[in-house]
Amino acid sequence: AQSVTQLDSHVSVSEGTPVLLRCNYSSSYSPSLFWYVQHPNKGLQLLLKYTSAATLVKGINGFEAEFKKSETSFHLTKPSAHMSDAAEYFCVVTMNSGGYQKVTFGTGTKLQVIP
Amino acid sequence: EPEVTQTPSHQVTQMGQEVILRCVPISNHLYFYWYRQILGQKVEFLVSFYNNEISEKSEIFDDQFSVERPDGSNFTLKIRSTKLEDSAMYFCASRPTSGRTDTQYFGPGTRLTVL
C-alpha cells in the first residue's frame, strides 16, 4: 500500500521569499516521487521527479526537492517565490510492479504569492 | 515537444446522457490512463490500459465507464449514463514503456459538467 500526505492545504508567501511545500509518503517498496503543478484551468505539468538517483532533485522554474528516506519526506522548495508560481501543487508517489504503475496523488497544496 | 491532447476542453451534458471524452496520447507511448478530479478534491485514478486491454481499474470505474482505443491514436473514456456526481475534470495520461523511472504525461483535462 502507498499513500501521500501533503501537510498544508494552503501556503501563502510574499513575492521574493522562500517557498516550502511539504510532502510525506508511505510506500512498501522503493517509490518514485513526483511534484506536479496545476495552474488555474490548466492541466498537470511535471515539475520534477525522484527515481532513486540523486536525492536532491532540480526541476523547472527554480524548484527543487530533496528525498529523505529516513523522514519519508519529499518537500518542494524554491528560494524566491514569483507571482507566476501561484498554483496548486501535487505530490505524487508511484510504484511499479511488472509493467503496471500505481499512482497516488496527494490532496494538493494551493500556493498563494502576495505581491 | 510532443504532448497529450484532450477534447473537448469542456463538456456540458444532461443527467442520463452518454458522453465520450477523447484523448490523443503521445505517439510512441504504450500505457494509457484516465484520472478524475472532482472540484476541490484530489486527483483519483480511474483506469489504466495497455496492449488493448484494461490492466487495472479503481473502484470508481464501474460498469458505467468504459475505455477504448478505437484506432492507433485515440484513447476514449465513455460514461454510459451520466450522473450529477460524474461532474469533474477528467485527465488522460500516457507513459512510454514499463520502465520504473518513466513519467506519466498528462493532458490538459476535460471539464465535464452534468446538469
mmCIF file of C-alpha atoms in Angstrom:
data_model
loop_
_atom_site.group_PDB
_atom_site.id
_atom_site.type_symbol
_atom_site.label_atom_id
_atom_site.label_comp_id
_atom_site.label_asym_id
_atom_site.label_seq_id
_atom_site.Cartn_x
_atom_site.Cartn_y
_atom_site.Cartn_z
ATOM 1 C CA ALA A 1 0.000 0.000 0.000
ATOM 2 C CA GLN A 2 1.137 3.531 -0.599
ATOM 3 C CA SER A 3 -0.059 6.954 0.430
ATOM 4 C CA VAL A 4 0.890 10.589 0.190
ATOM 5 C CA THR A 5 0.250 13.308 2.735
ATOM 6 C CA GLN A 6 0.563 16.959 1.858
ATOM 7 C CA LEU A 7 0.647 18.630 5.198
ATOM 8 C CA ASP A 8 -0.652 22.040 4.156
ATOM 9 C CA SER A 9 -3.722 22.627 2.035
ATOM 10 C CA HIS A 10 -2.820 26.319 1.615
ATOM 11 C CA VAL A 11 0.513 28.133 1.795
ATOM 12 C CA SER A 12 0.865 31.884 1.471
ATOM 13 C CA VAL A 13 4.222 33.593 0.874
ATOM 14 C CA SER A 14 5.349 37.047 -0.152
ATOM 15 C CA GLU A 15 6.955 37.517 -3.535
ATOM 16 C CA GLY A 16 10.724 37.047 -3.266
ATOM 17 C CA THR A 17 10.588 34.904 -0.126
ATOM 18 C CA PRO A 18 11.305 31.159 0.051
ATOM 19 C CA VAL A 19 8.680 28.519 -0.658
ATOM 20 C CA LEU A 20 8.350 25.241 1.238
ATOM 21 C CA LEU A 21 5.614 22.759 0.335
ATOM 22 C CA ARG A 22 5.659 19.662 2.468
ATOM 23 C CA CYS A 23 5.037 16.088 1.388
ATOM 24 C CA ASN A 24 5.352 12.822 3.279
ATOM 25 C CA TYR A 25 4.855 9.445 1.710
ATOM 26 C CA SER A 26 4.354 5.864 2.665
ATOM 27 C CA SER A 27 5.305 3.018 0.367
ATOM 28 C CA SER A 28 6.115 -0.643 0.795
ATOM 29 C CA TYR A 29 8.677 -0.527 -1.978
ATOM 30 C CA SER A 30 11.190 1.942 -3.315
ATOM 31 C CA PRO A 31 8.942 4.609 -4.695
ATOM 32 C CA SER A 32 9.297 7.135 -7.423
ATOM 33 C CA LEU A 33 8.171 10.564 -6.327
ATOM 34 C CA PHE A 34 6.962 13.474 -8.381
ATOM 35 C CA TRP A 35 5.749 17.011 -7.991
ATOM 36 C CA TYR A 36 3.185 18.329 -10.446
ATOM 37 C CA VAL A 37 1.832 21.858 -10.719
ATOM 38 C CA GLN A 38 -1.644 22.826 -11.872
ATOM 39 C CA HIS A 39 -2.347 26.411 -12.813
ATOM 40 C CA PRO A 40 -5.991 27.526 -12.824
ATOM 41 C CA ASN A 41 -7.959 25.829 -15.610
ATOM 42 C CA LYS A 42 -4.839 24.097 -16.853
ATOM 43 C CA GLY A 43 -3.578 20.518 -16.872
ATOM 44 C CA LEU A 44 -0.915 18.928 -14.726
ATOM 45 C CA GLN A 45 2.648 19.900 -15.508
ATOM 46 C CA LEU A 46 5.595 17.881 -14.238
ATOM 47 C CA LEU A 47 7.917 19.968 -12.058
ATOM 48 C CA LEU A 48 10.432 17.322 -11.064
ATOM 49 C CA LYS A 49 10.834 13.659 -10.194
ATOM 50 C CA TYR A 50 12.915 11.415 -7.969
ATOM 51 C CA THR A 51 13.639 7.902 -9.162
ATOM 52 C CA SER A 52 16.445 6.664 -6.874
ATOM 53 C CA ALA A 53 19.325 8.609 -8.357
ATOM 54 C CA ALA A 54 20.487 11.813 -6.619
ATOM 55 C CA THR A 55 18.397 12.645 -3.567
ATOM 56 C CA LEU A 56 18.354 16.362 -4.352
ATOM 57 C CA VAL A 57 16.341 16.849 -7.495
ATOM 58 C CA LYS A 58 16.205 20.032 -9.502
ATOM 59 C CA GLY A 59 13.145 20.853 -11.555
ATOM 60 C CA ILE A 60 11.790 23.561 -13.766
ATOM 61 C CA ASN A 61 11.219 27.186 -12.761
ATOM 62 C CA GLY A 62 13.813 27.066 -9.963
ATOM 63 C CA PHE A 63 12.063 24.407 -7.887
ATOM 64 C CA GLU A 64 13.884 21.571 -6.204
ATOM 65 C CA ALA A 65 13.027 18.760 -3.815
ATOM 66 C CA GLU A 66 15.018 16.541 -1.518
ATOM 67 C CA PHE A 67 14.198 12.888 -0.974
ATOM 68 C CA LYS A 68 14.812 11.946 2.666
ATOM 69 C CA LYS A 69 14.214 8.264 3.197
ATOM 70 C CA SER A 70 14.696 8.436 6.984
ATOM 71 C CA GLU A 71 11.942 11.037 7.207
ATOM 72 C CA THR A 72 9.852 9.619 4.346
ATOM 73 C CA SER A 73 9.644 13.135 3.005
ATOM 74 C CA PHE A 74 9.920 14.820 -0.373
ATOM 75 C CA HIS A 75 9.435 18.511 0.344
ATOM 76 C CA LEU A 76 9.368 21.022 -2.514
ATOM 77 C CA THR A 77 11.331 24.246 -2.176
ATOM 78 C CA LYS A 78 12.165 27.381 -4.100
ATOM 79 C CA PRO A 79 14.491 30.110 -2.837
ATOM 80 C CA SER A 80 12.442 33.040 -4.092
ATOM 81 C CA ALA A 81 8.744 32.982 -4.973
ATOM 82 C CA HIS A 82 7.457 34.633 -8.115
ATOM 83 C CA MET A 83 3.887 35.733 -8.782
ATOM 84 C CA SER A 84 3.649 33.168 -11.568
ATOM 85 C CA ASP A 85 4.247 30.374 -9.015
ATOM 86 C CA ALA A 86 0.724 30.822 -7.652
ATOM 87 C CA ALA A 87 -0.933 27.478 -8.432
ATOM 88 C CA GLU A 88 -1.837 24.156 -6.890
ATOM 89 C CA TYR A 89 0.953 21.653 -6.324
ATOM 90 C CA PHE A 90 0.526 17.899 -6.104
ATOM 91 C CA CYS A 91 2.959 15.418 -4.624
ATOM 92 C CA VAL A 92 2.663 12.033 -6.292
ATOM 93 C CA VAL A 93 4.090 8.625 -5.444
ATOM 94 C CA THR A 94 4.256 5.799 -7.947
ATOM 95 C CA MET A 95 5.052 2.182 -7.560
ATOM 96 C CA ASN A 96 5.884 -0.104 -10.461
ATOM 97 C CA SER A 97 5.012 -3.759 -10.399
ATOM 98 C CA GLY A 98 5.758 -5.609 -13.576
ATOM 99 C CA GLY A 99 4.608 -3.251 -16.274
ATOM 100 C CA TYR A 100 1.939 -1.660 -14.111
ATOM 101 C CA GLN A 101 2.388 1.657 -12.423
ATOM 102 C CA LYS A 102 0.190 2.570 -9.482
ATOM 103 C CA VAL A 103 -0.064 6.315 -8.975
ATOM 104 C CA THR A 104 -1.261 8.008 -5.809
ATOM 105 C CA PHE A 105 -1.829 11.746 -5.625
ATOM 106 C CA GLY A 106 -1.658 13.912 -2.546
ATOM 107 C CA THR A 107 -4.540 16.222 -1.788
ATOM 108 C CA GLY A 108 -2.694 19.230 -3.150
ATOM 109 C CA THR A 109 -1.319 22.470 -1.718
ATOM 110 C CA LYS A 110 -2.551 25.805 -3.033
ATOM 111 C CA LEU A 111 0.279 28.297 -3.138
ATOM 112 C CA GLN A 112 -0.638 31.965 -2.878
ATOM 113 C CA VAL A 113 2.032 34.565 -3.661
ATOM 114 C CA ILE A 114 1.438 38.012 -2.221
ATOM 115 C CA PRO A 115 2.945 40.959 -4.071
ATOM 116 C CA GLU B 1 7.764 18.795 -27.618
ATOM 117 C CA PRO B 2 5.058 16.143 -28.010
ATOM 118 C CA GLU B 3 2.143 16.381 -25.609
ATOM 119 C CA VAL B 4 -1.063 14.647 -24.680
ATOM 120 C CA THR B 5 -4.153 16.381 -26.034
ATOM 121 C CA GLN B 6 -7.762 16.086 -24.915
ATOM 122 C CA THR B 7 -11.054 17.123 -26.478
ATOM 123 C CA PRO B 8 -13.328 18.783 -25.712
ATOM 124 C CA SER B 9 -11.939 21.115 -23.091
ATOM 125 C CA HIS B 10 -15.398 21.490 -21.564
ATOM 126 C CA GLN B 11 -18.434 19.252 -21.988
ATOM 127 C CA VAL B 12 -21.873 20.009 -20.619
ATOM 128 C CA THR B 13 -24.447 17.237 -20.620
ATOM 129 C CA GLN B 14 -27.787 16.304 -19.146
ATOM 130 C CA MET B 15 -28.021 13.629 -16.483
ATOM 131 C CA GLY B 16 -28.570 10.214 -18.047
ATOM 132 C CA GLN B 17 -26.836 11.081 -21.318
ATOM 133 C CA GLU B 18 -23.800 9.285 -22.656
ATOM 134 C CA VAL B 19 -20.544 11.184 -23.054
ATOM 135 C CA ILE B 20 -17.288 10.288 -24.731
ATOM 136 C CA LEU B 21 -14.115 12.042 -23.691
ATOM 137 C CA ARG B 22 -11.288 11.890 -26.152
ATOM 138 C CA CYS B 23 -7.553 11.799 -25.685
ATOM 139 C CA VAL B 24 -4.638 11.593 -28.070
ATOM 140 C CA PRO B 25 -1.650 10.209 -26.156
ATOM 141 C CA ILE B 26 1.939 10.852 -27.159
ATOM 142 C CA SER B 27 2.563 8.771 -30.256
ATOM 143 C CA ASN B 28 5.159 6.232 -29.109
ATOM 144 C CA HIS B 29 3.641 5.685 -25.678
ATOM 145 C CA LEU B 30 2.273 2.288 -24.701
ATOM 146 C CA TYR B 31 0.436 2.833 -21.409
ATOM 147 C CA PHE B 32 -2.641 4.985 -21.061
ATOM 148 C CA TYR B 33 -4.551 6.246 -18.072
ATOM 149 C CA TRP B 34 -7.658 8.151 -17.047
ATOM 150 C CA TYR B 35 -7.966 10.136 -13.840
ATOM 151 C CA ARG B 36 -10.638 12.413 -12.491
ATOM 152 C CA GLN B 37 -10.603 15.363 -10.130
ATOM 153 C CA ILE B 38 -13.866 16.406 -8.548
ATOM 154 C CA LEU B 39 -13.847 20.120 -7.784
ATOM 155 C CA GLY B 40 -11.904 20.787 -4.610
ATOM 156 C CA GLN B 41 -10.779 17.186 -4.226
ATOM 157 C CA LYS B 42 -7.664 15.286 -5.126
ATOM 158 C CA VAL B 43 -6.867 13.586 -8.401
ATOM 159 C CA GLU B 44 -8.147 9.990 -8.417
ATOM 160 C CA PHE B 45 -7.023 7.105 -10.586
ATOM 161 C CA LEU B 46 -9.738 5.557 -12.747
ATOM 162 C CA VAL B 47 -8.177 3.082 -15.130
ATOM 163 C CA SER B 48 -5.001 2.041 -16.891
ATOM 164 C CA PHE B 49 -4.841 0.482 -20.341
ATOM 165 C CA TYR B 50 -2.125 -1.470 -22.100
ATOM 166 C CA ASN B 51 -1.989 -3.717 -25.124
ATOM 167 C CA ASN B 52 -5.632 -3.033 -25.949
ATOM 168 C CA GLU B 53 -6.995 -4.066 -22.599
ATOM 169 C CA ILE B 54 -7.597 -2.686 -19.142
ATOM 170 C CA SER B 55 -4.653 -3.508 -16.896
ATOM 171 C CA GLU B 56 -6.005 -2.005 -13.694
ATOM 172 C CA LYS B 57 -9.083 -0.114 -12.583
ATOM 173 C CA SER B 58 -10.217 1.560 -9.403
ATOM 174 C CA GLU B 59 -13.494 1.001 -7.582
ATOM 175 C CA ILE B 60 -14.747 4.231 -9.126
ATOM 176 C CA PHE B 61 -14.552 2.658 -12.584
ATOM 177 C CA ASP B 62 -17.827 0.761 -12.512
ATOM 178 C CA ASP B 63 -19.976 -0.607 -15.328
ATOM 179 C CA GLN B 64 -20.976 2.897 -16.348
ATOM 180 C CA PHE B 65 -17.447 3.525 -17.573
ATOM 181 C CA SER B 66 -15.592 2.025 -20.487
ATOM 182 C CA VAL B 67 -12.380 2.789 -22.342
ATOM 183 C CA GLU B 68 -11.358 2.113 -25.873
ATOM 184 C CA ARG B 69 -8.515 2.673 -28.242
ATOM 185 C CA PRO B 70 -10.505 2.726 -31.469
ATOM 186 C CA ASP B 71 -7.523 3.431 -33.695
ATOM 187 C CA GLY B 72 -3.797 3.933 -33.418
ATOM 188 C CA SER B 73 -4.014 7.389 -31.946
ATOM 189 C CA ASN B 74 -7.153 7.994 -29.873
ATOM 190 C CA PHE B 75 -7.948 6.770 -26.369
ATOM 191 C CA THR B 76 -11.507 7.365 -25.199
ATOM 192 C CA LEU B 77 -13.414 7.273 -21.939
ATOM 193 C CA LYS B 78 -17.150 6.653 -22.235
ATOM 194 C CA ILE B 79 -19.673 7.257 -19.479
ATOM 195 C CA ARG B 80 -22.880 5.485 -20.430
ATOM 196 C CA SER B 81 -25.454 7.282 -18.317
ATOM 197 C CA THR B 82 -24.029 10.301 -16.590
ATOM 198 C CA LYS B 83 -24.889 11.195 -13.017
ATOM 199 C CA LEU B 84 -24.549 14.526 -11.276
ATOM 200 C CA GLU B 85 -21.599 13.178 -9.306
ATOM 201 C CA ASP B 86 -19.702 12.493 -12.523
ATOM 202 C CA SER B 87 -19.100 16.226 -12.824
ATOM 203 C CA ALA B 88 -15.335 16.572 -12.595
ATOM 204 C CA MET B 89 -12.170 17.313 -14.514
ATOM 205 C CA TYR B 90 -11.010 14.223 -16.364
ATOM 206 C CA PHE B 91 -7.326 13.853 -17.164
ATOM 207 C CA CYS B 92 -5.778 11.477 -19.637
ATOM 208 C CA ALA B 93 -2.141 10.450 -19.242
ATOM 209 C CA SER B 94 0.306 8.306 -21.169
ATOM 210 C CA ARG B 95 3.609 6.664 -20.402
ATOM 211 C CA PRO B 96 6.203 5.379 -22.869
ATOM 212 C CA THR B 97 7.227 1.983 -21.513
ATOM 213 C CA SER B 98 7.174 -0.164 -18.412
ATOM 214 C CA GLY B 99 10.358 1.403 -17.099
ATOM 215 C CA ARG B 100 10.314 2.187 -13.401
ATOM 216 C CA THR B 101 11.551 5.707 -13.977
ATOM 217 C CA ASP B 102 9.005 6.531 -16.620
ATOM 218 C CA THR B 103 6.863 9.560 -16.105
ATOM 219 C CA GLN B 104 3.213 9.857 -16.895
ATOM 220 C CA TYR B 105 2.480 12.824 -19.120
ATOM 221 C CA PHE B 106 -0.874 14.429 -18.527
ATOM 222 C CA GLY B 107 -3.225 16.156 -20.902
ATOM 223 C CA PRO B 108 -4.897 19.491 -20.123
ATOM 224 C CA GLY B 109 -8.113 17.817 -19.000
ATOM 225 C CA THR B 110 -11.775 17.863 -19.985
ATOM 226 C CA ARG B 111 -14.141 19.549 -17.589
ATOM 227 C CA LEU B 112 -17.397 17.562 -17.536
ATOM 228 C CA THR B 113 -20.483 19.277 -16.147
ATOM 229 C CA VAL B 114 -23.578 17.136 -15.654
ATOM 230 C CA LEU B 115 -26.819 19.080 -15.209
#
